[in-house]
Coordinates of C-alpha atoms and ligand atoms in Angstrom, one line a residue:
M1 CA 17.9 -57.2 -8.1
I2 CA 16.0 -56.6 -11.4
Q3 CA 15.5 -52.8 -11.9
K4 CA 12.0 -52.1 -13.4
R5 CA 12.1 -49.5 -16.2
G6 CA 12.4 -46.0 -14.8
E7 CA 12.9 -47.2 -11.2
K8 CA 15.5 -45.5 -9.2
M9 CA 18.4 -48.1 -8.0
E10 CA 20.1 -47.6 -4.9
N11 CA 23.5 -46.6 -6.6
D12 CA 21.7 -44.5 -9.3
M13 CA 21.1 -40.6 -9.1
P14 CA 18.5 -39.9 -11.6
L15 CA 18.0 -36.2 -10.7
Y16 CA 21.7 -35.5 -10.0
D17 CA 22.7 -37.0 -13.0
R18 CA 20.1 -35.4 -15.3
L19 CA 21.1 -31.9 -13.8
T20 CA 24.8 -32.7 -14.4
E21 CA 24.0 -33.8 -18.0
H22 CA 21.8 -30.6 -18.5
I23 CA 24.7 -28.3 -17.4
K24 CA 27.0 -30.0 -19.9
L25 CA 24.6 -29.3 -22.9
G26 CA 26.0 -25.4 -22.7
R27 CA 22.2 -24.1 -23.4
S28 CA 21.5 -20.6 -23.1
S29 CA 19.2 -20.1 -20.1
F30 CA 16.3 -17.7 -20.6
H31 CA 14.5 -19.0 -17.3
T32 CA 15.1 -18.6 -13.8
P33 CA 17.4 -18.6 -11.5
G34 CA 18.7 -15.1 -12.7
H35 CA 22.3 -16.0 -11.9
K36 CA 22.3 -18.3 -15.0
G37 CA 25.1 -20.2 -13.5
N38 CA 27.4 -17.4 -14.0
F39 CA 27.7 -15.5 -10.4
F40 CA 28.6 -17.9 -7.6
T41 CA 31.7 -19.8 -6.9
P42 CA 31.7 -23.4 -5.5
E43 CA 32.7 -22.0 -2.1
L44 CA 29.1 -21.1 -1.6
M45 CA 28.4 -25.0 -0.9
E46 CA 30.7 -24.6 2.2
L47 CA 28.5 -22.2 3.8
D48 CA 25.7 -24.5 4.2
L49 CA 25.5 -24.2 7.9
T50 CA 22.9 -23.5 10.6
E51 CA 22.1 -21.3 13.5
L52 CA 25.3 -21.1 15.6
P53 CA 26.3 -18.5 18.3
D54 CA 27.8 -16.3 15.6
T55 CA 25.4 -17.1 12.6
D56 CA 22.3 -15.4 13.9
A57 CA 18.8 -17.0 13.4
L58 CA 16.2 -16.0 10.7
F59 CA 13.2 -15.5 12.7
E60 CA 15.0 -14.0 15.7
A61 CA 17.4 -12.0 13.6
E62 CA 19.6 -9.6 15.6
G63 CA 23.0 -10.1 14.2
V64 CA 24.5 -10.8 10.8
I65 CA 21.1 -11.6 9.2
L66 CA 19.5 -8.4 10.5
R67 CA 22.4 -6.6 9.1
C68 CA 21.8 -8.2 5.9
E69 CA 18.0 -7.4 5.9
K70 CA 18.8 -3.8 6.7
A71 CA 21.2 -3.4 3.8
A72 CA 18.4 -4.9 1.7
A73 CA 15.8 -2.4 3.0
R74 CA 18.4 0.4 1.9
L75 CA 18.9 -1.1 -1.5
F76 CA 15.1 -1.1 -2.3
G77 CA 14.1 1.9 -0.3
A78 CA 11.9 -0.3 2.2
E79 CA 11.4 0.4 5.9
R80 CA 11.9 -3.1 6.5
S81 CA 13.0 -6.0 4.4
L82 CA 12.8 -9.6 5.6
I83 CA 14.7 -12.5 4.0
S84 CA 12.8 -15.8 2.8
A85 CA 14.6 -18.9 2.0
G86 CA 11.4 -20.6 1.1
G87 CA 10.8 -18.4 -2.1
C88 CA 8.4 -15.7 -2.6
T89 CA 5.6 -18.0 -1.6
L90 CA 6.7 -17.5 2.1
A91 CA 6.9 -13.7 1.6
I92 CA 3.3 -13.9 0.0
Q93 CA 2.0 -15.9 3.0
A94 CA 3.7 -13.4 5.5
M95 CA 2.1 -10.5 3.5
L96 CA -1.5 -11.7 3.5
R97 CA -1.1 -12.7 7.1
L98 CA 0.0 -9.1 7.9
A99 CA -2.9 -7.7 5.8
S100 CA -5.5 -10.0 7.7
L101 CA -4.4 -8.6 11.0
R102 CA -6.2 -5.2 10.1
G103 CA -9.5 -7.0 9.6
G104 CA -11.8 -6.0 6.7
R105 CA -11.8 -7.6 3.4
L106 CA -9.2 -8.3 0.9
L107 CA -9.6 -7.4 -2.8
L108 CA -7.6 -10.2 -4.7
A109 CA -6.9 -10.1 -8.4
R110 CA -8.3 -13.0 -10.2
N111 CA -5.1 -13.6 -12.0
S112 CA -3.0 -14.2 -8.7
H113 CA -0.5 -17.1 -8.4
R114 CA -1.9 -20.2 -6.5
S115 CA 0.3 -19.2 -3.6
A116 CA -1.7 -16.2 -2.8
V117 CA -5.0 -18.2 -3.2
N118 CA -3.6 -21.1 -1.0
A119 CA -2.3 -18.6 1.6
A120 CA -5.8 -16.9 1.7
A121 CA -7.4 -20.2 2.3
L122 CA -5.0 -21.2 5.0
L123 CA -5.6 -17.8 6.6
G124 CA -9.3 -18.1 6.2
I125 CA -9.5 -14.9 4.0
E126 CA -12.5 -14.7 1.9
P127 CA -11.6 -12.4 -0.9
V128 CA -13.5 -10.1 -3.4
W129 CA -12.3 -10.9 -6.5
I130 CA -11.2 -8.3 -9.3
M131 CA -10.7 -9.2 -12.8
P132 CA -7.8 -8.1 -14.9
E133 CA -8.4 -6.2 -18.3
G134 CA -6.8 -6.6 -22.0
G135 CA -5.5 -10.1 -21.2
K136 CA -6.6 -11.9 -24.4
S137 CA -3.3 -13.4 -25.2
Y138 CA -1.7 -12.5 -21.9
T139 CA -2.6 -12.3 -18.2
G140 CA -3.8 -8.7 -18.2
R141 CA -3.7 -5.7 -15.8
I142 CA -5.7 -4.4 -12.9
T143 CA -6.5 -0.9 -13.5
P144 CA -7.2 2.0 -10.9
E145 CA -10.6 2.5 -12.2
A146 CA -11.5 -1.1 -11.5
V147 CA -10.0 -0.8 -8.1
E148 CA -12.1 2.5 -7.4
Q149 CA -15.2 0.6 -8.5
A150 CA -14.3 -2.2 -6.2
F151 CA -14.2 0.2 -3.3
D152 CA -17.5 1.6 -4.1
E153 CA -19.0 -1.7 -4.1
H154 CA -17.2 -2.9 -1.0
P155 CA -16.5 -0.2 1.5
D156 CA -15.1 -2.7 4.0
I157 CA -11.9 -3.6 1.7
T158 CA -8.9 -2.8 3.7
A159 CA -6.2 -4.2 1.3
C160 CA -6.0 -4.8 -2.3
Y161 CA -3.5 -7.5 -3.8
I162 CA -2.3 -7.3 -7.1
T163 CA 0.5 -8.9 -9.5
S164 CA 2.9 -6.7 -11.2
P165 CA 4.8 -7.5 -13.4
S166 CA 2.9 -10.5 -15.0
Y167 CA 4.5 -13.5 -16.3
Y168 CA 4.4 -12.0 -19.7
G169 CA 6.0 -8.7 -18.3
E170 CA 2.8 -6.4 -18.3
L171 CA 3.2 -3.8 -15.5
C172 CA 0.1 -2.4 -13.9
D173 CA -0.3 1.2 -13.1
V174 CA 0.9 0.7 -9.5
K175 CA 1.2 4.4 -8.9
G176 CA -2.5 4.9 -9.8
I177 CA -3.7 1.8 -7.8
A178 CA -1.8 3.0 -4.8
G179 CA -3.4 6.3 -4.9
V180 CA -6.8 4.9 -5.0
C181 CA -6.0 2.2 -2.0
H182 CA -4.6 5.0 0.0
S183 CA -7.5 7.2 -0.6
H184 CA -9.7 4.7 0.9
G185 CA -7.3 4.0 3.9
A186 CA -6.5 0.4 2.6
L187 CA -3.1 -1.2 2.0
L188 CA -1.6 -2.1 -1.6
L189 CA 0.2 -5.5 -1.5
V190 CA 2.0 -6.5 -4.7
D191 CA 3.2 -9.8 -5.8
N192 CA 6.4 -8.7 -7.4
A193 CA 7.9 -12.2 -7.7
H194 CA 9.0 -11.4 -11.2
G195 CA 10.1 -7.7 -10.9
S196 CA 12.9 -7.5 -8.2
H197 CA 15.2 -5.9 -10.7
L198 CA 12.7 -3.2 -11.6
A199 CA 14.5 -1.0 -8.8
F200 CA 17.6 -1.1 -10.9
M201 CA 16.2 -0.1 -14.3
K202 CA 16.8 3.4 -15.9
E203 CA 13.8 4.5 -14.4
N204 CA 12.9 2.9 -11.1
V205 CA 9.4 1.0 -11.5
H206 CA 9.9 -1.0 -8.6
P207 CA 6.2 -1.2 -7.0
L208 CA 7.6 0.0 -3.5
A209 CA 9.0 3.0 -5.3
L210 CA 5.4 3.7 -6.8
G211 CA 3.5 3.6 -3.6
A212 CA 2.9 0.0 -2.6
D213 CA 2.8 -0.8 1.2
M214 CA 4.3 -4.4 0.8
T215 CA 5.8 -6.3 -2.0
A216 CA 6.9 -10.0 -2.1
C217 CA 9.8 -10.3 -4.5
S218 CA 11.3 -13.5 -5.9
L219 CA 14.9 -12.3 -5.9
H220 CA 16.1 -15.7 -7.4
K221 CA 14.0 -15.2 -10.6
T222 CA 15.7 -12.0 -11.9
L223 CA 18.6 -11.4 -9.5
P224 CA 21.7 -13.4 -8.8
V225 CA 20.2 -15.4 -5.9
L226 CA 20.0 -19.2 -5.4
T227 CA 16.6 -20.4 -5.9
G228 CA 14.3 -20.0 -3.0
G229 CA 15.8 -16.5 -2.1
A230 CA 13.3 -13.9 -1.9
L231 CA 12.2 -10.6 0.1
L232 CA 9.3 -9.2 1.8
N233 CA 9.7 -5.4 1.5
I234 CA 7.5 -3.2 3.8
S235 CA 7.2 0.3 3.6
S236 CA 5.7 1.2 7.2
G237 CA 7.2 0.5 10.6
T238 CA 3.9 -0.4 12.2
L239 CA 3.4 -3.1 9.7
A240 CA 6.8 -4.3 10.1
E241 CA 6.4 -5.0 13.9
C242 CA 4.7 -8.3 13.4
A243 CA 6.6 -9.4 10.1
K244 CA 9.0 -11.8 11.6
S245 CA 6.1 -13.7 13.6
A246 CA 3.9 -13.7 10.4
M247 CA 7.0 -15.2 8.4
S248 CA 7.6 -17.9 11.0
L249 CA 4.0 -18.9 10.9
F250 CA 4.8 -20.6 7.5
G251 CA 8.4 -20.8 7.2
S252 CA 10.7 -23.9 7.8
T253 CA 12.9 -23.6 11.0
S254 CA 15.8 -24.7 8.8
P255 CA 16.1 -22.1 6.3
S256 CA 19.2 -22.6 4.0
Y257 CA 22.1 -20.6 4.9
M258 CA 23.4 -21.1 1.4
I259 CA 20.2 -19.3 0.1
M260 CA 20.6 -16.6 2.7
A261 CA 24.4 -15.9 1.8
S262 CA 23.4 -15.7 -1.7
I263 CA 21.1 -12.9 -0.9
D264 CA 23.8 -11.1 1.1
K265 CA 26.2 -11.3 -2.0
C266 CA 23.5 -10.3 -4.4
I267 CA 22.9 -7.1 -2.1
S268 CA 26.5 -6.3 -2.1
Y269 CA 26.8 -6.8 -5.9
M270 CA 23.5 -4.6 -6.7
F271 CA 25.1 -1.9 -4.5
S272 CA 28.5 -1.8 -6.6
E273 CA 28.6 -2.9 -10.2
G274 CA 25.1 -4.5 -10.4
A275 CA 22.9 -1.7 -11.1
A276 CA 25.1 -0.6 -14.2
A277 CA 25.3 -4.3 -15.4
Y278 CA 21.3 -4.3 -15.3
R279 CA 21.1 -1.1 -17.2
K280 CA 23.2 -2.4 -20.0
C281 CA 21.1 -5.5 -20.0
E282 CA 18.0 -3.1 -20.4
D283 CA 19.7 -1.9 -23.7
D284 CA 20.3 -5.3 -24.9
V285 CA 16.9 -6.6 -24.4
G286 CA 15.5 -3.2 -25.8
E287 CA 17.4 -3.9 -29.1
L288 CA 16.0 -7.4 -29.3
K289 CA 12.4 -6.0 -28.6
K290 CA 13.0 -3.5 -31.4
L291 CA 14.3 -6.3 -33.8
A292 CA 11.0 -8.4 -33.2
A293 CA 8.7 -5.4 -33.4
G294 CA 10.4 -4.5 -36.8
L295 CA 9.7 -7.9 -38.1
G296 CA 6.0 -7.7 -37.1
I297 CA 6.4 -10.1 -34.3
P298 CA 3.7 -9.0 -31.6
Q299 CA 4.8 -8.5 -28.0
P300 CA 2.4 -7.4 -25.0
E301 CA 1.5 -3.6 -25.4
G302 CA 1.6 -0.8 -22.9
H303 CA 4.1 -0.4 -19.8
C304 CA 6.0 -3.6 -19.7
D305 CA 9.2 -5.0 -17.9
P306 CA 12.1 -3.9 -19.8
L307 CA 14.0 -7.3 -19.3
R308 CA 11.0 -9.6 -20.2
L309 CA 10.8 -10.8 -23.9
T310 CA 7.4 -12.2 -24.8
L311 CA 7.4 -13.3 -28.4
N312 CA 3.8 -14.0 -29.9
T313 CA 4.8 -17.1 -31.9
A314 CA 1.4 -17.6 -33.0
S315 CA 1.7 -14.7 -35.1
R316 CA 3.7 -17.0 -37.2
G317 CA 1.4 -20.0 -37.2
I318 CA 3.1 -21.8 -34.4
S319 CA 2.4 -22.2 -30.8
G320 CA 4.9 -21.3 -28.1
E321 CA 5.3 -25.0 -27.2
R322 CA 5.9 -25.8 -30.8
A323 CA 8.2 -23.0 -31.2
Q324 CA 10.3 -24.3 -28.2
L325 CA 10.6 -27.7 -29.8
D326 CA 11.4 -26.9 -33.4
F327 CA 13.0 -23.6 -33.1
F328 CA 14.4 -22.4 -29.8
E329 CA 15.6 -26.0 -28.5
K330 CA 17.6 -26.5 -31.8
M331 CA 19.3 -23.2 -31.3
N332 CA 20.2 -24.2 -27.8
I333 CA 17.8 -21.7 -26.1
D334 CA 15.7 -22.7 -23.0
C335 CA 12.8 -20.4 -22.7
E336 CA 11.1 -19.6 -19.1
F337 CA 7.9 -20.6 -20.4
C338 CA 6.0 -21.2 -23.6
D339 CA 2.2 -21.5 -24.1
G340 CA -0.3 -21.7 -27.0
E341 CA 0.7 -18.4 -28.2
N342 CA 3.8 -17.2 -26.7
A343 CA 7.6 -17.7 -25.8
V344 CA 8.6 -15.9 -22.8
M345 CA 12.3 -15.2 -22.0
I346 CA 13.9 -13.8 -18.7
F347 CA 17.2 -11.9 -19.4
T348 CA 19.7 -10.8 -16.8
P349 CA 23.4 -9.6 -17.0
F350 CA 24.4 -13.2 -16.5
N351 CA 23.3 -14.1 -20.0
T352 CA 26.4 -14.1 -22.2
E353 CA 26.8 -12.3 -25.6
R354 CA 26.5 -15.8 -27.2
D355 CA 23.0 -16.2 -25.6
I356 CA 21.9 -12.8 -27.0
L357 CA 23.3 -13.7 -30.5
R358 CA 21.3 -16.9 -30.3
V359 CA 18.1 -15.0 -29.5
R360 CA 18.7 -12.5 -32.2
E361 CA 19.0 -15.2 -34.7
A362 CA 16.0 -17.1 -33.5
I363 CA 13.8 -13.7 -33.9
S364 CA 15.2 -13.4 -37.5
E365 CA 14.3 -16.8 -38.2
L366 CA 10.8 -16.6 -36.7
G367 CA 10.5 -13.3 -38.8
K368 CA 10.9 -15.3 -41.8
L369 CA 7.8 -17.5 -41.2
R370 CA 4.6 -16.5 -42.9
E371 CA 2.6 -14.1 -40.9
I372 CA -1.1 -15.0 -39.8
S373 CA -3.5 -12.3 -39.8
E374 CA -5.9 -13.4 -37.2
I375 CA -4.5 -14.7 -34.0
N376 CA -7.0 -16.3 -31.9
G377 CA -6.9 -15.1 -28.1
R378 CA -6.1 -18.0 -25.7
N379 CA -7.3 -18.5 -22.2
E380 CA -10.8 -17.2 -22.9
V381 CA -12.3 -16.7 -19.4
P382 CA -16.1 -16.5 -19.0
P383 CA -17.0 -12.9 -18.1
E384 CA -19.1 -13.6 -15.0
L385 CA -17.6 -15.4 -12.0
P386 CA -18.9 -18.7 -11.2
E387 CA -21.3 -19.3 -8.3
K388 CA -19.5 -19.5 -4.9
V389 CA -20.8 -22.3 -2.9
L390 CA -18.1 -23.0 -0.3
S391 CA -15.5 -20.6 1.2
L392 CA -11.9 -20.9 -0.2
R393 CA -10.8 -22.3 3.3
E394 CA -13.6 -24.9 3.4
A395 CA -12.9 -25.9 -0.1
V396 CA -9.2 -26.2 0.2
L397 CA -9.3 -28.2 3.6
S398 CA -12.1 -30.5 2.2
I399 CA -11.4 -34.0 1.4
P400 CA -10.5 -33.7 -2.2
E401 CA -11.4 -36.1 -5.1
M402 CA -9.7 -36.3 -8.6
I403 CA -12.5 -36.6 -11.3
S404 CA -12.7 -36.4 -15.0
V405 CA -13.8 -33.2 -16.4
A406 CA -16.5 -35.1 -18.4
D407 CA -18.2 -35.8 -14.9
A408 CA -17.5 -32.3 -13.4
A409 CA -20.8 -30.5 -13.9
G410 CA -22.6 -29.8 -10.7
R411 CA -19.2 -30.3 -8.5
I412 CA -17.4 -27.9 -6.5
A413 CA -13.8 -27.3 -7.1
A414 CA -11.2 -28.0 -4.5
D415 CA -8.3 -26.4 -6.3
T416 CA -7.4 -23.5 -8.6
V417 CA -7.7 -24.5 -12.2
C418 CA -5.9 -22.5 -14.7
P419 CA -6.0 -23.4 -18.4
C420 CA -2.4 -22.3 -18.8
P421 CA -0.8 -20.9 -15.7
P422 CA 0.1 -18.2 -15.5
G423 CA -3.3 -16.9 -16.3
V424 CA -6.8 -16.1 -15.1
P425 CA -8.2 -19.5 -13.6
L426 CA -11.4 -20.6 -14.8
I427 CA -12.4 -21.9 -11.3
M428 CA -11.4 -21.4 -8.0
P429 CA -11.8 -23.5 -4.9
G430 CA -15.5 -23.5 -3.6
E431 CA -16.9 -22.3 -6.8
L432 CA -19.7 -24.5 -8.6
I433 CA -18.6 -26.0 -12.0
D434 CA -21.5 -25.6 -14.2
E435 CA -21.8 -26.9 -17.6
K436 CA -20.3 -23.7 -19.2
I437 CA -17.3 -23.8 -17.0
R438 CA -17.0 -27.6 -17.8
E439 CA -17.1 -26.9 -21.5
A440 CA -14.5 -24.2 -21.0
L441 CA -12.2 -26.8 -19.0
A442 CA -12.6 -29.3 -21.7
D443 CA -11.9 -26.9 -24.5
N444 CA -8.7 -25.9 -22.7
N445 CA -7.5 -29.5 -22.9
I446 CA -8.0 -29.9 -19.0
H447 CA -9.1 -33.6 -18.4
K448 CA -8.8 -34.0 -14.8
L449 CA -9.5 -31.9 -11.5
M450 CA -9.7 -31.8 -8.0
V451 CA -13.3 -31.4 -6.5
C452 CA -14.7 -31.6 -3.1
R453 CA -15.9 -35.0 -2.2
Ligands
PLP1 C1 3.3 -14.4 -10.0 C2 4.1 -15.3 -9.2 N1 4.1 -15.2 -7.9 C3 4.4 -16.0 -6.9 C4 5.2 -17.0 -7.3 C5 5.9 -17.9 -6.1 O1 7.1 -17.7 -6.3 P1 8.3 -18.6 -5.6 O2 8.5 -19.8 -6.5 O3 9.6 -17.9 -5.4 O4 7.8 -19.3 -4.2 C6 5.4 -17.3 -8.7 C7 6.3 -18.5 -9.1 O5 6.4 -18.8 -10.3 C8 4.7 -16.4 -9.5 O6 5.0 -16.9 -10.8

C-alpha cells in the first residue's frame, strides 16, 4: 500500500510515538497536568477497571467512591464534593444545571470559558452578561460593585457565575462578590478550574473558603491528578441533593477508574505531605516573581494566584509566542500558554529544581532585552455588547456554516469567537456581527468563523 504523506498506516502509531518522543526530550513542564509526570507509578495503569460489585459506580456512589468524595469534601471544606472524570467541563455543566433549577436569571461573566457558554446553551439559560474590568493585557476581574449594579438592573438574577483565578492568575474579590450575591438571595458559582491548589496556600484563598456556593475545580490542572480529573464542590446540603443527577445528565456512563483512583491518591497526598510541598512551591514561585519584577518585567497587578507566573514578554519587544519559540523552547521550557504579549507558566511541587533553575535563567535572559516603553494592550473588546438576535440555545443548535470573516457583516454568530482564548470573546452565539465587530475580528487575525445558516 502506498502511504500518503501524513497519513496513518495500520502499523503506525503517530500519536503514541509522538508522546513517547516528547517525554524523552526531558523538557520542563510548566503546563498541565499538575503531576508533571513525577507522581504516579505505572501500577496506576492496572486500575483501569469498571463498575464491579466491589468498585462502586460514580453516579450511584454509595461505597468506595462515596468515601473518596467525602474525604474530598473534608479536604476542601465543602458540604459535598462530587468527582468528575470528564474534566471541569462536566463540573461546570452540573453546576449550571443546579443553578437553573432555582429559576430566575444567571449573571454570567463575559470572560467565561466556552464550556460555560455551551452548557448554558444546552440548558436553555439566557444569561445577563457582566464585563470584567482592567483586562487590557489580561482577562480582567469581575468586581463586587459591577455585580451590585447588575442586581439593581436585573432583580430577577438568582445566580452569578465568575471565573477566578483567570488563566493569567488574576483573582477576583470572591468574598466581596459572595457578600453581594447573598444579600440578594442569589448563589455565587465559581469556575475555579485553575485554582484547586488555592486551598493549600499559606492563606487559604480557595473560592469555597471565601463564600462561593459552588466551585468547579480542574484538579488535574494544578494538583497531582490525571487529566480529566475534577471536582464539583458544593457548600449546602440542599443544592447537593440533586447534584449527582445533574452531573449524570452530561457525564459518560464509563468514567475512567484510573482518573478517579488518581483523585483518591491526590486527596490522600494533600492530607499528608502535599500541603507543605505546595507552600514550599509558593516560596519558590514568589522568588521568581520577585526576580522578574526586579528586572522590570510586568506581571498582572493586584491579588494573584501565588503559583502562576505570567511574564509580559511584550515589555521586551517580543510576543509570548515568539518568546516560546526563540527563548523558552531553546531552554527546554514548555509554557502553559503564550499569547501576543505574555508567557504563562503553571508551577507545582512536581517541578524539579532543574525546572526552577531553567526559568530563573530564562527570566534573567529576558531581562537583558531592551525595555519597550509603550505596550499595546491586546484583545481590545468593543465596550458595548453586540446586538442579540437569537437566544444562545437557538444559535448554538442552529445549522452552522463556516464563512470568511470578510463576508461576516450582517450574519449571526453560531459559536463563541475569542481573539486569543482565554479572553473576552468578541462575539457570542446569537449575536449580530456588525461592521465594527467584523473589523475587530479581522484586526485580531481571525479569518473564519461559524455563523447561523
Ligand atoms: C477557565 C476554564 N474553565 C474551564 C475549563 C475546562 O476545564 P477541563 O479542561 O478540565 O474540562 C478550562 C480549561 O482550560 C478553563 O481554562
